[in-house]
mmCIF file of C-alpha atoms in Angstrom:
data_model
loop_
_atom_site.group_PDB
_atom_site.id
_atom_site.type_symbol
_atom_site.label_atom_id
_atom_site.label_comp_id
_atom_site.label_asym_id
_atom_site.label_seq_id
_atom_site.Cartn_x
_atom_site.Cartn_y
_atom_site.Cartn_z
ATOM 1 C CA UNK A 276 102.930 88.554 48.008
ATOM 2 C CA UNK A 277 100.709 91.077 50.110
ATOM 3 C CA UNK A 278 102.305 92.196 53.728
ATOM 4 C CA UNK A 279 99.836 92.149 56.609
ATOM 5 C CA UNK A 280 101.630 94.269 58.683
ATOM 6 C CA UNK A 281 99.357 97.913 57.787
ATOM 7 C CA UNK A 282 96.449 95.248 59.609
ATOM 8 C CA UNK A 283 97.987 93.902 62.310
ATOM 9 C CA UNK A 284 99.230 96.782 63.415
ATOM 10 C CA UNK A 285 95.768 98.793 62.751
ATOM 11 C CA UNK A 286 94.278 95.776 64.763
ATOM 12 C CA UNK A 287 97.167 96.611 67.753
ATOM 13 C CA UNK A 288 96.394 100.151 68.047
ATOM 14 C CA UNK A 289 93.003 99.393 68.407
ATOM 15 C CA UNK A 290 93.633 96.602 70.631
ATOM 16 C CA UNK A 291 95.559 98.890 73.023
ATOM 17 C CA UNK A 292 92.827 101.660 73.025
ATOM 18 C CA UNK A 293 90.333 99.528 74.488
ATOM 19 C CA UNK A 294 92.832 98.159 76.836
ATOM 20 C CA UNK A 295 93.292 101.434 77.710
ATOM 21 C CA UNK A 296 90.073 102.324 77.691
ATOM 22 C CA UNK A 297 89.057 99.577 79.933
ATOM 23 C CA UNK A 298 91.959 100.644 82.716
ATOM 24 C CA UNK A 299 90.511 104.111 83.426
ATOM 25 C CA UNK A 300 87.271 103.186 83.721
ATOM 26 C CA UNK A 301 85.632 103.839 87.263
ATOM 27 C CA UNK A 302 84.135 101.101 89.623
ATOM 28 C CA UNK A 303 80.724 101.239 88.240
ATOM 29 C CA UNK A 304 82.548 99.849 84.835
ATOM 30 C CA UNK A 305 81.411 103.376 83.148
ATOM 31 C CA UNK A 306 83.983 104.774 81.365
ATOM 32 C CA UNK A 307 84.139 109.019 82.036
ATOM 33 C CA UNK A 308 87.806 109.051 79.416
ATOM 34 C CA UNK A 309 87.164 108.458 75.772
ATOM 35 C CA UNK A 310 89.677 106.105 73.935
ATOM 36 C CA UNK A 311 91.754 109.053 72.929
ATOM 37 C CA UNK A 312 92.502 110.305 76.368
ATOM 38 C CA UNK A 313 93.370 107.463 77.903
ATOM 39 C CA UNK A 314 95.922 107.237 75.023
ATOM 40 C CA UNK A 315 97.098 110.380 75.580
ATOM 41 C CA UNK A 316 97.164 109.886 79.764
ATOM 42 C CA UNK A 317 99.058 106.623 78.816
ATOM 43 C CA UNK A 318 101.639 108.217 77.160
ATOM 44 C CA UNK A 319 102.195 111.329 79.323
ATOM 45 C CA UNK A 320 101.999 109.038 82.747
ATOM 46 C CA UNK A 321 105.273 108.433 84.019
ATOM 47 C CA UNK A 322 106.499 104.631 83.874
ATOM 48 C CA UNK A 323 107.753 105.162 87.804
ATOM 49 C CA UNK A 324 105.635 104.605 90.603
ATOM 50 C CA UNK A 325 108.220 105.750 93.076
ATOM 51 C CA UNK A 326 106.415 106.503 96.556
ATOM 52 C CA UNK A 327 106.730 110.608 96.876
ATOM 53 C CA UNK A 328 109.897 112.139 99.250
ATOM 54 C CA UNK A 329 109.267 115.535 99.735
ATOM 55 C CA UNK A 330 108.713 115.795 103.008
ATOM 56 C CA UNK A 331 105.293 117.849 104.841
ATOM 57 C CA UNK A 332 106.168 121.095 106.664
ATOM 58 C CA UNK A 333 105.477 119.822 110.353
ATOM 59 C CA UNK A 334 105.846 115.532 110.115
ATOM 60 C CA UNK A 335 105.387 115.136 113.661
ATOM 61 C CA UNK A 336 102.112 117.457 113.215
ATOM 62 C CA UNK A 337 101.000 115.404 110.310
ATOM 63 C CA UNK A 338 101.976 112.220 112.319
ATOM 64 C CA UNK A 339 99.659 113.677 115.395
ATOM 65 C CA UNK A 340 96.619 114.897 113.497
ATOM 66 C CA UNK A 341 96.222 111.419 111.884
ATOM 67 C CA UNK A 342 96.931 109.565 114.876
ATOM 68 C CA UNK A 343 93.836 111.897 116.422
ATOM 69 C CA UNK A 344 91.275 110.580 113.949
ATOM 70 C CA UNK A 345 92.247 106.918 114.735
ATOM 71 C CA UNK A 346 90.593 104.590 117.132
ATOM 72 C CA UNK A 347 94.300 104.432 118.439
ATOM 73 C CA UNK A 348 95.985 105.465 122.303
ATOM 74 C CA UNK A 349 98.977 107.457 121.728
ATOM 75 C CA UNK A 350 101.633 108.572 123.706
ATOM 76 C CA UNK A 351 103.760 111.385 122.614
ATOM 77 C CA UNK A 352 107.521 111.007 124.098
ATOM 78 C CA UNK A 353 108.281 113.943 126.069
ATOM 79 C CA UNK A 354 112.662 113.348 124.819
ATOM 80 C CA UNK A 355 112.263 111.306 121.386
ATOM 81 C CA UNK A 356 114.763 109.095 121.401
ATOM 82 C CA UNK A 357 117.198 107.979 118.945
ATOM 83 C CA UNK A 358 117.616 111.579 116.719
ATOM 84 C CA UNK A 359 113.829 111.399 116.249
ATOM 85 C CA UNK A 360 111.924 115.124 116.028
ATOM 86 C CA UNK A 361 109.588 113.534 117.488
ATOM 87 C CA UNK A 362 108.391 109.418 118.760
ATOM 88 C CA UNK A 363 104.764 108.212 119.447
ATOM 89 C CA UNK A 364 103.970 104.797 121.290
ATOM 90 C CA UNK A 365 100.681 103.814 119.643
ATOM 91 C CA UNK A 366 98.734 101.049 121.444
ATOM 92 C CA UNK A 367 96.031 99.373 119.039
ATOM 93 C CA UNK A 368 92.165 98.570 120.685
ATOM 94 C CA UNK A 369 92.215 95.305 123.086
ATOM 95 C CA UNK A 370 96.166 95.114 122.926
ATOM 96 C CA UNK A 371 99.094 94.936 125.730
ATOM 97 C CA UNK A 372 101.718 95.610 122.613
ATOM 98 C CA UNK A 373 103.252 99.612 121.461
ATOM 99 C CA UNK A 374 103.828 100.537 118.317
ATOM 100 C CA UNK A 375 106.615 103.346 117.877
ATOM 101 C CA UNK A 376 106.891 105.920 115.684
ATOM 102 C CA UNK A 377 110.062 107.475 115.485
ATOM 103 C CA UNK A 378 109.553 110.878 113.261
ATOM 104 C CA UNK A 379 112.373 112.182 111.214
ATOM 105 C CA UNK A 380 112.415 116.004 109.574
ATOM 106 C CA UNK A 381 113.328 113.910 106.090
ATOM 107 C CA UNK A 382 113.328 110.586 104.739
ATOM 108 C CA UNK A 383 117.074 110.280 104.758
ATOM 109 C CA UNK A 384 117.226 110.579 108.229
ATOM 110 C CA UNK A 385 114.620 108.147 109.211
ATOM 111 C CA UNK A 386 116.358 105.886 106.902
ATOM 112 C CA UNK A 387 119.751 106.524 108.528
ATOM 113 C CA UNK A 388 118.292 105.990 112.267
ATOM 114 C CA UNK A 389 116.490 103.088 111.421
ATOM 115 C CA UNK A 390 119.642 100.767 112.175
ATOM 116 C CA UNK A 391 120.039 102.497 115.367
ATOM 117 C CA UNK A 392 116.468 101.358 115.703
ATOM 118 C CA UNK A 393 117.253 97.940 115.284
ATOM 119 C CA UNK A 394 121.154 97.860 116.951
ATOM 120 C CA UNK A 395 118.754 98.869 120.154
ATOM 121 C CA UNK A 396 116.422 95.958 119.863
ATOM 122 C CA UNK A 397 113.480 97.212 118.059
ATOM 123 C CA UNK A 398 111.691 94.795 116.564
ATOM 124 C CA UNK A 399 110.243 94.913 112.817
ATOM 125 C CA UNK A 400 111.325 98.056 111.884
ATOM 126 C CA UNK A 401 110.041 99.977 108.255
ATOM 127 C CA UNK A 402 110.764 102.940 107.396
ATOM 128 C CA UNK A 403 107.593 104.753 105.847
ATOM 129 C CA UNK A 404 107.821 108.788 104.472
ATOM 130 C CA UNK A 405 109.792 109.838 107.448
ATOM 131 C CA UNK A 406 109.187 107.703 110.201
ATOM 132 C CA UNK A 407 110.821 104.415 111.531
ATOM 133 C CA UNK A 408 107.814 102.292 112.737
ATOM 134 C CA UNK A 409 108.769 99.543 114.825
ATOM 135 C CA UNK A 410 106.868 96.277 116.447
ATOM 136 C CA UNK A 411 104.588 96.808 112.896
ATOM 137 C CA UNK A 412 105.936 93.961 110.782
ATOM 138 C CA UNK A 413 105.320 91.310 113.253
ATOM 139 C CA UNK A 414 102.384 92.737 115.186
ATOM 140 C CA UNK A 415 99.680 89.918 115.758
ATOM 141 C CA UNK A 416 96.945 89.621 113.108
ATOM 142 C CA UNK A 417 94.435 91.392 114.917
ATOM 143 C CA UNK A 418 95.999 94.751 115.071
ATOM 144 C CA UNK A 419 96.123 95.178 111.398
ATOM 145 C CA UNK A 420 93.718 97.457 110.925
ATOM 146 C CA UNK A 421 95.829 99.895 113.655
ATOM 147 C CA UNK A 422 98.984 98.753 111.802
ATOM 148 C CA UNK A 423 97.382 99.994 108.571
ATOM 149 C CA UNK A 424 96.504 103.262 110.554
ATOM 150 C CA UNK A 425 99.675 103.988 111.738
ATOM 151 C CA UNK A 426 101.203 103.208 108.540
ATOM 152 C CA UNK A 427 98.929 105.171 106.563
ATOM 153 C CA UNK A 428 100.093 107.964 109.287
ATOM 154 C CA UNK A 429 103.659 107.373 108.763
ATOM 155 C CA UNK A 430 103.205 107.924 104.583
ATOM 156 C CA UNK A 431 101.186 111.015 105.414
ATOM 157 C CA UNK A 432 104.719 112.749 106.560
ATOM 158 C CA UNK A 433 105.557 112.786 102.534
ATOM 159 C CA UNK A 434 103.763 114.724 99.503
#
């Protein structure tokens, strides 16, 4: 009796090159990796995702310049409150509501003020690189493009 098992697994390897063939293609459905390379890149790619946590230089810099090229009002706090280097109230377009941005020098510590955060009555709090956003979570559907702004802001603080 014959084993099929130098076939199917001939037919698996090829099956999983064109899968990952497919998967680094580009938008325009070209493909600019040959077969071989993407194998390769598939292999060498770590299986973690994790979001980075090495901190920028200057976060509350790196919070500031983004917030400039925003369509957003901020207001840098003079005495940041809660441990923060640094705090921003962001108001989105055609809104009464603040968004705050407390900013940390590391992720740990915007992690470990975020309760302090909340003990004081912030509302829908996130921590994000190293900032504590709050008012984000439950800000009204028409202020998430800002939301997305200031959270893109927030993960900008981390490399």
């Amino acid at each position: 009796m014959r084993s099929h098992a130098p076939v199917l697994l001939t037919l698996t390897a090829a099956a999983l090159t064109v899968s990952l063939a497919a998967c680094s293609s580009d938008d325009t459905g070209a493909s600019s990796t040959s077969s071989s390379e993407a194998a390769s890149e598939a292999t060498s790619t770590p299986a973690s995702s994790a979001a980075p946590t090495n901190p920028v230089p200057d976060p509350a810099a790196a919070v500031q310049a983004c917030l400039d090229g925003g369509n957003l009002s901020t207001t840098p706090e003079d005495g940041p409150r809660f441990g923060a280097v640094a705090e921003f109230q962001v108001v989105p377009p055609d809104s009464g509501s603040d968004l705050g941005m407390f900013v940390y020098a590391t992720p740990d510590d915007a992690a470990a003020h975020q309760k302090d955060l909340d003990d004081a009555g912030a509302s829908s709090t996130e921590v994000i690189g190293t900032v504590v956003l709050a008012g984000t979570l439950d800000a009204p559907a028409g202020e998430a493009d800002s939301v997305a702004v200031v959270q893109a802001c927030a993960a900008a603080t981390v490399g």
